[in-house]
Each structure stands twice: as structure tokens, then as C-alpha cells.
Amino acid sequence: MNPIQWLFGPAVSRTIMTAQRKEDEYQHLRALTQKDGVHIKQSMIPSTRGAELNMAEFSVDENPNLKEKKILIFAMGRSGVYEEFYDYFVGLANKYPNYHIVSFNFRNVNASTGVAFGAQDWFNDAKSILKHFLHLGCQHEDIVMSGHSLGASITTCSVGQMYHEDQAKAFKKKDNLEVPCIGHINNRSFSNMAEEIMASFLTKRQRAAINGAVYGVLGSLLMMSLAPLFAVSLSMSLILGAAAGLSASMMSILHKPIGFDLLRPWMKTLLYVTFGSTMDSEHYYLSMPESRRDYLYAKNDKVIRKQAGLHTAFAPQRKLKR
């Protein structure tokens, strides 16, 4: 973790995952041990950097044999907490008695403790939940993790990372057996955080203004460094730099894709420096075995904009399949 991430990471994490800023109003729900015939168990699961995750399990059996169950784990979105979905989880447990329903809150959300300095802390949280059930003897093929929105991106990256880690261990052992993978359902996530910020949090004019400023400064610095070679004055270097910035700004306004293309490398760099990752859901999703992954998307989604959506990122693959 670099010093910039250590300094700014927690603030970035609270901006991205706004559930961290919510007041905990659900102590009474966490005190329940049974509801509508469903047994509820609360646990604190250790994660990295000393964090502990509040996890809830819902089952029709008081003492379920997890090795005989399918484990279905849900992760919340940007502003969600699992306690808001108690009735939903209770309903699922009643409807599907052969499933063990699980949900949890990421670190620093409600009863979960710890600080997120970067996206990897969230990935580690989801992996800690998965490893908990694997250590209890559950098999990869019997576990499915699903996330919504931001939670979908986090869990996609987490399951993908675990699969990569298991592949690396198998390769090191020269094990030719097929490496198992946790099942994953991505419920309406962005393809990566840079796309989400550009599409959902910045307007066209804001993208144009940022591109104008960035490329104006870069143009000026470039011209100033080349000035001795071409006998260009300082004032002319600044004028040429300003022209480059104005051109970048105008192209961003006139053609939306160009605005994204110009801003993308700088947005990704900013996220890497301050938060350690761009949360590349597309990469990790495609790295999983096709039989162990699926995703959902919504037309005219008001939360995840089309430009940033995972479904949009897969457009080239869909064309190839046709």
C-alpha cells in the first residue's frame, strides 16, 4: 500500500461505499434467532487488517449439515446493508429448504469492523466469507456468491482472484486436475470503476473540462520541454498547450466516446494511486469458467449507466458469437 492510498484510501472507500456512513439501526434484527420458521445465526468472520465481518445465516434447520446444502451468499450494493433484506432472505430459506442462505456486511458497515484502505480490502472480505465455508468442508461446486451493483463488482473480482490463486497453487504443485471455481452471479455491475465514475458521476461538460485542463497542462509541459529544440518562446509554448487543451475539450463535447477515451487512462491512474485498483469486473468475470458464471442486467438501468455496464463491455464477445 502506497502512502497516498494509506492517506486517501479510507475517504475514497466511504465515498464509493456510502453504506459506511449509515447509522446502525438494526441491532434488534440481529438479535433475532428465528423468524417465520427460519433459524438465523449471527457470526463475526475475521478478515484482513484486523477487520471482522458480521455475517448472517438463514436456514430451515436449526443445526444444518452444510456439506449437504447448497450455499448461496449475497453481497450488498453501494448503499445497502443485509439487514434491509431480512424478510427476503427468510423467504428464500423457506422457499428453498435445501439452500443455506448467507449474507454479510463489508468492513466498517453496521456491526462489521475495520477500515478499507483500498478495493483489495473489500475483495479480501468476500474471500474471507468464501474461505469460511470451504474450511467447514463445503465444496466449490456447492457454493454460489452473488452481488448487486458495487457488491457484484467486488464479488466478481473476489471469486476471480480466488480462482487465479487456486490455479497458481495447482501449477506450482504440477497438478493437472481441473481447478474448481466458486459459482458466481453478477447482478448489474459496472465493467470497472473508472467507467462507472465517468458515466454516472461526471457530466459531459465536466468530462470536457477535466480533459481540457489535463491535456492543456500536458501540452504546455511538452512544448516547454521541446522549446529549446525548436526555438519556441515560453508564451508560444503556453498558447500551444492551451490550444491542445481546448481541442481535447471540444472533442469531448462533440463526440462522447472520444471524451471517455481521453479521460480513461487518467481516471484509471487516479484510482490505482488512491485506491489500489480499478475493480475490473470484466477481466475477472471472463477469467472464470463459463459454466460457473452468469450475469444479469437491466434495460434503461438508472443505477448502472449503459456506458459503464458489464453487459456493454461484453458487446464485442456477443458479436463474435453471432
Short mmCIF file of C-alpha atoms in Angstrom, two decimals:
data_model
loop_
_atom_site.label_atom_id
_atom_site.label_comp_id
_atom_site.label_asym_id
_atom_site.label_seq_id
_atom_site.Cartn_x
_atom_site.Cartn_y
_atom_site.Cartn_z
CA MET A 1 0.00 0.00 0.00
CA ASN A 2 1.49 3.31 -1.08
CA PRO A 3 1.43 6.39 1.21
CA ILE A 4 -1.19 8.13 -0.94
CA GLN A 5 -3.52 5.15 -0.64
CA TRP A 6 -2.93 4.99 3.11
CA LEU A 7 -3.81 8.68 3.38
CA PHE A 8 -6.76 8.92 0.98
CA GLY A 9 -7.99 5.31 0.73
CA PRO A 10 -10.45 5.40 3.66
CA ALA A 11 -12.08 8.60 2.37
CA VAL A 12 -12.31 7.16 -1.15
CA SER A 13 -13.87 3.97 0.23
CA ARG A 14 -16.52 5.91 2.17
CA THR A 15 -17.32 7.90 -0.97
CA ILE A 16 -17.72 4.75 -3.05
CA MET A 17 -19.47 2.57 -0.44
CA THR A 18 -21.86 5.01 1.21
CA ALA A 19 -23.29 2.29 3.48
CA GLN A 20 -20.28 3.04 5.72
CA ARG A 21 -21.85 6.41 6.52
CA LYS A 22 -25.22 4.98 7.59
CA GLU A 23 -26.35 4.86 11.20
CA ASP A 24 -26.74 1.31 12.50
CA GLU A 25 -30.47 0.95 13.20
CA TYR A 26 -30.72 -2.83 13.03
CA GLN A 27 -29.49 -4.16 16.38
CA HIS A 28 -32.99 -5.51 17.06
CA LEU A 29 -32.91 -7.59 13.85
CA ARG A 30 -29.51 -9.04 14.59
CA ALA A 31 -30.86 -10.17 17.97
CA LEU A 32 -33.41 -12.45 16.25
CA THR A 33 -32.59 -16.16 16.24
CA GLN A 34 -35.73 -17.28 14.43
CA LYS A 35 -38.36 -15.77 12.13
CA ASP A 36 -41.24 -17.41 10.27
CA GLY A 37 -39.82 -20.87 10.89
CA VAL A 38 -36.31 -19.94 9.72
CA HIS A 39 -33.34 -20.19 12.07
CA ILE A 40 -30.96 -17.23 11.98
CA LYS A 41 -27.35 -17.36 13.09
CA GLN A 42 -25.07 -14.36 13.54
CA SER A 43 -21.28 -14.66 13.33
CA MET A 44 -18.21 -12.42 13.17
CA ILE A 45 -15.81 -13.63 10.47
CA PRO A 46 -12.15 -12.49 10.61
CA SER A 47 -10.84 -10.71 7.53
CA THR A 48 -7.56 -8.95 6.71
CA ARG A 49 -6.03 -5.95 8.54
CA GLY A 50 -7.87 -6.99 11.71
CA ALA A 51 -11.35 -6.46 10.24
CA GLU A 52 -14.29 -8.59 11.37
CA LEU A 53 -17.36 -9.13 9.19
CA ASN A 54 -20.87 -9.50 10.53
CA MET A 55 -22.42 -12.49 8.73
CA ALA A 56 -25.98 -13.82 8.95
CA GLU A 57 -27.08 -17.35 8.00
CA PHE A 58 -30.68 -18.36 7.29
CA SER A 59 -31.80 -22.00 7.30
CA VAL A 60 -34.93 -24.04 8.00
CA ASP A 61 -32.71 -26.41 10.01
CA GLU A 62 -31.53 -25.40 13.45
CA ASN A 63 -28.23 -27.25 13.02
CA PRO A 64 -27.82 -27.67 9.27
CA ASN A 65 -25.31 -30.10 7.80
CA LEU A 66 -23.64 -27.67 5.43
CA LYS A 67 -21.97 -30.45 3.44
CA GLU A 68 -25.44 -31.50 2.32
CA LYS A 69 -26.58 -27.98 1.45
CA LYS A 70 -26.10 -25.56 -1.40
CA ILE A 71 -24.58 -22.35 -0.05
CA LEU A 72 -25.94 -19.12 -1.55
CA ILE A 73 -24.11 -15.96 -0.44
CA PHE A 74 -25.35 -12.42 -1.11
CA ALA A 75 -23.30 -9.19 -1.06
CA MET A 76 -24.89 -5.77 -0.91
CA GLY A 77 -24.52 -2.76 -3.18
CA ARG A 78 -23.12 0.70 -2.64
CA SER A 79 -25.61 1.88 -0.02
CA GLY A 80 -27.17 -1.42 1.02
CA VAL A 81 -26.88 -3.40 4.25
CA TYR A 82 -28.02 -7.01 4.53
CA GLU A 83 -30.38 -6.24 7.42
CA GLU A 84 -32.65 -4.38 4.98
CA PHE A 85 -33.31 -7.71 3.24
CA TYR A 86 -34.08 -9.90 6.25
CA ASP A 87 -37.58 -10.76 5.04
CA TYR A 88 -36.26 -11.59 1.58
CA PHE A 89 -33.63 -13.98 2.97
CA VAL A 90 -36.16 -15.59 5.31
CA GLY A 91 -38.47 -16.09 2.32
CA LEU A 92 -35.68 -17.67 0.28
CA ALA A 93 -34.78 -20.06 3.08
CA ASN A 94 -38.41 -21.17 3.36
CA LYS A 95 -38.86 -21.50 -0.40
CA TYR A 96 -35.61 -23.40 -0.96
CA PRO A 97 -35.03 -25.57 2.13
CA ASN A 98 -32.03 -27.29 0.53
CA TYR A 99 -30.21 -23.96 0.35
CA HIS A 100 -28.26 -22.31 3.14
CA ILE A 101 -28.79 -18.56 2.67
CA VAL A 102 -25.96 -16.25 3.74
CA SER A 103 -25.34 -12.51 3.67
CA PHE A 104 -22.84 -10.15 5.25
CA ASN A 105 -21.76 -6.54 5.51
CA PHE A 106 -18.35 -5.36 4.35
CA ARG A 107 -15.93 -3.88 6.84
CA ASN A 108 -16.96 -0.65 8.57
CA VAL A 109 -20.64 -1.22 7.70
CA ASN A 110 -23.00 -1.58 10.69
CA ALA A 111 -21.64 -4.28 13.05
CA SER A 112 -18.69 -5.13 10.78
CA THR A 113 -15.41 -3.57 11.90
CA GLY A 114 -12.23 -2.45 10.17
CA VAL A 115 -11.12 0.14 7.63
CA ALA A 116 -11.00 -0.17 3.84
CA PHE A 117 -7.82 1.44 2.51
CA GLY A 118 -8.39 0.05 -0.97
CA ALA A 119 -10.56 -2.18 -3.10
CA GLN A 120 -8.42 -5.18 -2.19
CA ASP A 121 -9.73 -4.93 1.38
CA TRP A 122 -13.26 -5.48 0.04
CA PHE A 123 -12.07 -8.34 -2.16
CA ASN A 124 -10.47 -9.91 0.91
CA ASP A 125 -13.73 -9.53 2.85
CA ALA A 126 -15.67 -11.53 0.27
CA LYS A 127 -12.87 -14.11 0.06
CA SER A 128 -12.89 -14.46 3.86
CA ILE A 129 -16.57 -15.40 3.75
CA LEU A 130 -15.92 -17.96 1.00
CA LYS A 131 -12.92 -19.45 2.79
CA HIS A 132 -15.00 -19.79 5.96
CA PHE A 133 -17.38 -22.21 4.22
CA LEU A 134 -14.60 -24.01 2.37
CA HIS A 135 -12.85 -24.61 5.71
CA LEU A 136 -16.11 -26.09 7.04
CA GLY A 137 -15.90 -28.72 4.30
CA CYS A 138 -18.24 -27.21 1.71
CA GLN A 139 -17.23 -27.85 -1.90
CA HIS A 140 -16.61 -25.18 -4.53
CA GLU A 141 -19.36 -26.57 -6.74
CA ASP A 142 -21.90 -26.22 -3.90
CA ILE A 143 -21.20 -22.52 -3.27
CA VAL A 144 -22.59 -19.62 -5.27
CA MET A 145 -21.79 -15.99 -4.46
CA SER A 146 -23.98 -13.22 -5.83
CA GLY A 147 -23.60 -9.48 -5.52
CA HIS A 148 -25.62 -6.46 -6.55
CA SER A 149 -24.18 -3.31 -8.18
CA LEU A 150 -20.97 -2.43 -6.29
CA GLY A 151 -21.27 -5.71 -4.40
CA ALA A 152 -21.44 -7.53 -7.74
CA SER A 153 -18.19 -5.95 -8.88
CA ILE A 154 -16.47 -6.77 -5.58
CA THR A 155 -17.62 -10.40 -5.56
CA THR A 156 -16.75 -10.87 -9.24
CA CYS A 157 -13.20 -9.71 -8.56
CA SER A 158 -13.03 -11.81 -5.37
CA VAL A 159 -14.20 -15.07 -6.95
CA GLY A 160 -11.93 -14.42 -9.94
CA GLN A 161 -8.94 -13.78 -7.68
CA MET A 162 -9.56 -16.97 -5.70
CA TYR A 163 -9.77 -18.95 -8.91
CA HIS A 164 -6.47 -17.45 -10.12
CA GLU A 165 -4.83 -18.21 -6.76
CA ASP A 166 -6.02 -21.83 -6.87
CA GLN A 167 -4.76 -22.15 -10.45
CA ALA A 168 -1.35 -20.84 -9.37
CA LYS A 169 -1.20 -23.35 -6.50
CA ALA A 170 -2.14 -26.22 -8.83
CA PHE A 171 0.50 -25.13 -11.35
CA LYS A 172 3.13 -24.95 -8.61
CA LYS A 173 2.25 -28.48 -7.50
CA LYS A 174 2.18 -29.57 -11.17
CA ASP A 175 -1.36 -30.74 -10.57
CA ASN A 176 -3.09 -31.38 -13.88
CA LEU A 177 -6.54 -31.81 -12.36
CA GLU A 178 -9.21 -29.27 -13.25
CA VAL A 179 -9.20 -26.41 -10.74
CA PRO A 180 -12.63 -25.89 -9.11
CA CYS A 181 -14.25 -22.47 -9.07
CA ILE A 182 -16.89 -20.92 -6.82
CA GLY A 183 -20.10 -20.18 -8.72
CA HIS A 184 -20.85 -16.52 -9.31
CA ILE A 185 -23.84 -14.44 -10.40
CA ASN A 186 -23.12 -10.79 -11.21
CA ASN A 187 -26.29 -8.77 -10.66
CA ARG A 188 -25.97 -5.48 -12.58
CA SER A 189 -22.43 -4.27 -12.01
CA PHE A 190 -20.16 -1.89 -13.88
CA SER A 191 -17.32 -3.22 -16.01
CA ASN A 192 -14.78 -1.26 -13.96
CA MET A 193 -14.87 1.64 -11.53
CA ALA A 194 -13.28 4.12 -13.95
CA GLU A 195 -16.13 3.63 -16.42
CA GLU A 196 -18.70 3.97 -13.63
CA ILE A 197 -17.26 7.28 -12.38
CA MET A 198 -17.05 8.73 -15.90
CA ALA A 199 -20.56 7.61 -16.88
CA SER A 200 -22.52 8.09 -13.66
CA PHE A 201 -20.78 10.82 -11.69
CA LEU A 202 -19.42 13.16 -14.38
CA THR A 203 -21.50 15.07 -16.91
CA LYS A 204 -20.35 15.61 -20.49
CA ARG A 205 -19.29 19.18 -19.65
CA GLN A 206 -17.37 18.02 -16.59
CA ARG A 207 -15.54 15.38 -18.63
CA ALA A 208 -14.75 18.05 -21.22
CA ALA A 209 -13.46 20.46 -18.56
CA ILE A 210 -11.22 17.81 -16.98
CA ASN A 211 -9.85 16.73 -20.37
CA GLY A 212 -9.22 20.35 -21.31
CA ALA A 213 -7.30 21.01 -18.11
CA VAL A 214 -5.29 17.77 -18.20
CA TYR A 215 -4.29 17.95 -21.86
CA GLY A 216 -3.75 21.69 -21.67
CA VAL A 217 -1.20 21.24 -18.88
CA LEU A 218 0.42 18.24 -20.60
CA GLY A 219 0.58 20.12 -23.89
CA SER A 220 2.21 23.13 -22.25
CA LEU A 221 4.77 20.98 -20.44
CA LEU A 222 5.58 19.10 -23.63
CA MET A 223 6.03 22.28 -25.64
CA MET A 224 8.16 23.86 -22.90
CA SER A 225 10.44 20.80 -22.87
CA LEU A 226 10.78 20.96 -26.67
CA ALA A 227 11.12 24.76 -26.81
CA PRO A 228 14.97 24.80 -26.90
CA LEU A 229 14.98 22.40 -29.87
CA PHE A 230 12.56 24.44 -31.96
CA ALA A 231 13.34 27.93 -30.66
CA VAL A 232 9.80 28.34 -29.36
CA SER A 233 9.20 31.04 -26.76
CA LEU A 234 7.61 30.34 -23.38
CA SER A 235 4.50 32.30 -24.27
CA MET A 236 4.09 30.38 -27.53
CA SER A 237 4.51 27.08 -25.62
CA LEU A 238 1.70 28.09 -23.29
CA ILE A 239 -0.51 29.14 -26.22
CA LEU A 240 0.06 25.82 -27.99
CA GLY A 241 -0.64 23.94 -24.76
CA ALA A 242 -3.87 25.87 -24.29
CA ALA A 243 -4.84 25.03 -27.86
CA ALA A 244 -4.28 21.33 -27.14
CA GLY A 245 -6.47 21.60 -24.04
CA LEU A 246 -9.20 23.44 -25.95
CA SER A 247 -9.10 20.80 -28.68
CA ALA A 248 -9.46 17.99 -26.13
CA SER A 249 -12.35 19.80 -24.50
CA MET A 250 -14.17 20.44 -27.76
CA MET A 251 -13.73 16.83 -28.95
CA SER A 252 -15.13 15.62 -25.63
CA ILE A 253 -18.27 17.70 -26.13
CA LEU A 254 -18.76 16.93 -29.82
CA HIS A 255 -18.12 13.19 -29.64
CA LYS A 256 -18.92 11.40 -26.37
CA PRO A 257 -16.73 8.29 -26.95
CA ILE A 258 -13.66 10.50 -27.51
CA GLY A 259 -14.31 12.19 -24.18
CA PHE A 260 -14.29 8.80 -22.46
CA ASP A 261 -11.20 7.64 -24.34
CA LEU A 262 -9.23 10.77 -23.43
CA LEU A 263 -10.19 10.64 -19.74
CA ARG A 264 -9.99 6.86 -19.19
CA PRO A 265 -6.19 6.46 -18.68
CA TRP A 266 -6.07 9.30 -16.15
CA MET A 267 -9.12 8.06 -14.25
CA LYS A 268 -7.63 4.57 -14.04
CA THR A 269 -4.30 6.00 -12.87
CA LEU A 270 -6.04 8.08 -10.19
CA LEU A 271 -7.91 5.02 -8.90
CA TYR A 272 -4.76 2.90 -8.84
CA VAL A 273 -2.84 5.54 -6.90
CA THR A 274 -5.56 6.39 -4.37
CA PHE A 275 -7.43 3.07 -4.07
CA GLY A 276 -5.12 0.41 -5.47
CA SER A 277 -7.49 -0.94 -8.14
CA THR A 278 -9.98 -0.06 -10.88
CA MET A 279 -12.16 -3.03 -9.81
CA ASP A 280 -12.00 -4.63 -13.26
CA SER A 281 -15.10 -6.85 -13.14
CA GLU A 282 -14.92 -7.58 -16.86
CA HIS A 283 -11.46 -9.11 -16.61
CA TYR A 284 -12.25 -11.33 -13.63
CA TYR A 285 -15.65 -12.38 -14.96
CA LEU A 286 -14.17 -13.58 -18.26
CA SER A 287 -11.37 -15.41 -16.44
CA MET A 288 -13.84 -17.75 -14.67
CA PRO A 289 -15.02 -21.00 -16.28
CA GLU A 290 -18.09 -20.25 -18.36
CA SER A 291 -20.10 -22.93 -16.57
CA ARG A 292 -19.53 -21.20 -13.19
CA ARG A 293 -20.56 -17.66 -14.06
CA ASP A 294 -23.61 -15.69 -15.12
CA TYR A 295 -24.73 -12.08 -15.06
CA LEU A 296 -27.92 -10.03 -15.02
CA TYR A 297 -28.53 -6.59 -16.47
CA ALA A 298 -31.48 -4.23 -16.70
CA LYS A 299 -32.55 -2.21 -19.71
CA ASN A 300 -32.67 1.53 -19.01
CA ASP A 301 -30.87 0.94 -15.72
CA LYS A 302 -30.99 4.13 -13.63
CA VAL A 303 -28.21 2.98 -11.30
CA ILE A 304 -25.54 1.49 -13.59
CA ARG A 305 -25.40 3.57 -16.77
CA LYS A 306 -25.28 1.70 -20.08
CA GLN A 307 -21.80 3.02 -20.95
CA ALA A 308 -20.36 1.59 -17.70
CA GLY A 309 -22.33 -1.66 -17.55
CA LEU A 310 -20.81 -5.11 -17.73
CA HIS A 311 -23.29 -6.04 -20.46
CA THR A 312 -22.00 -3.20 -22.66
CA ALA A 313 -18.40 -4.33 -22.15
CA PHE A 314 -19.33 -7.77 -23.47
CA ALA A 315 -20.77 -6.40 -26.74
CA PRO A 316 -17.70 -7.46 -28.81
CA GLN A 317 -17.90 -11.04 -27.46
CA ARG A 318 -21.61 -11.22 -28.25
CA LYS A 319 -20.94 -10.13 -31.85
CA LEU A 320 -18.26 -12.81 -32.24
CA LYS A 321 -20.69 -15.50 -31.02
CA ARG A 322 -23.21 -14.46 -33.64
#
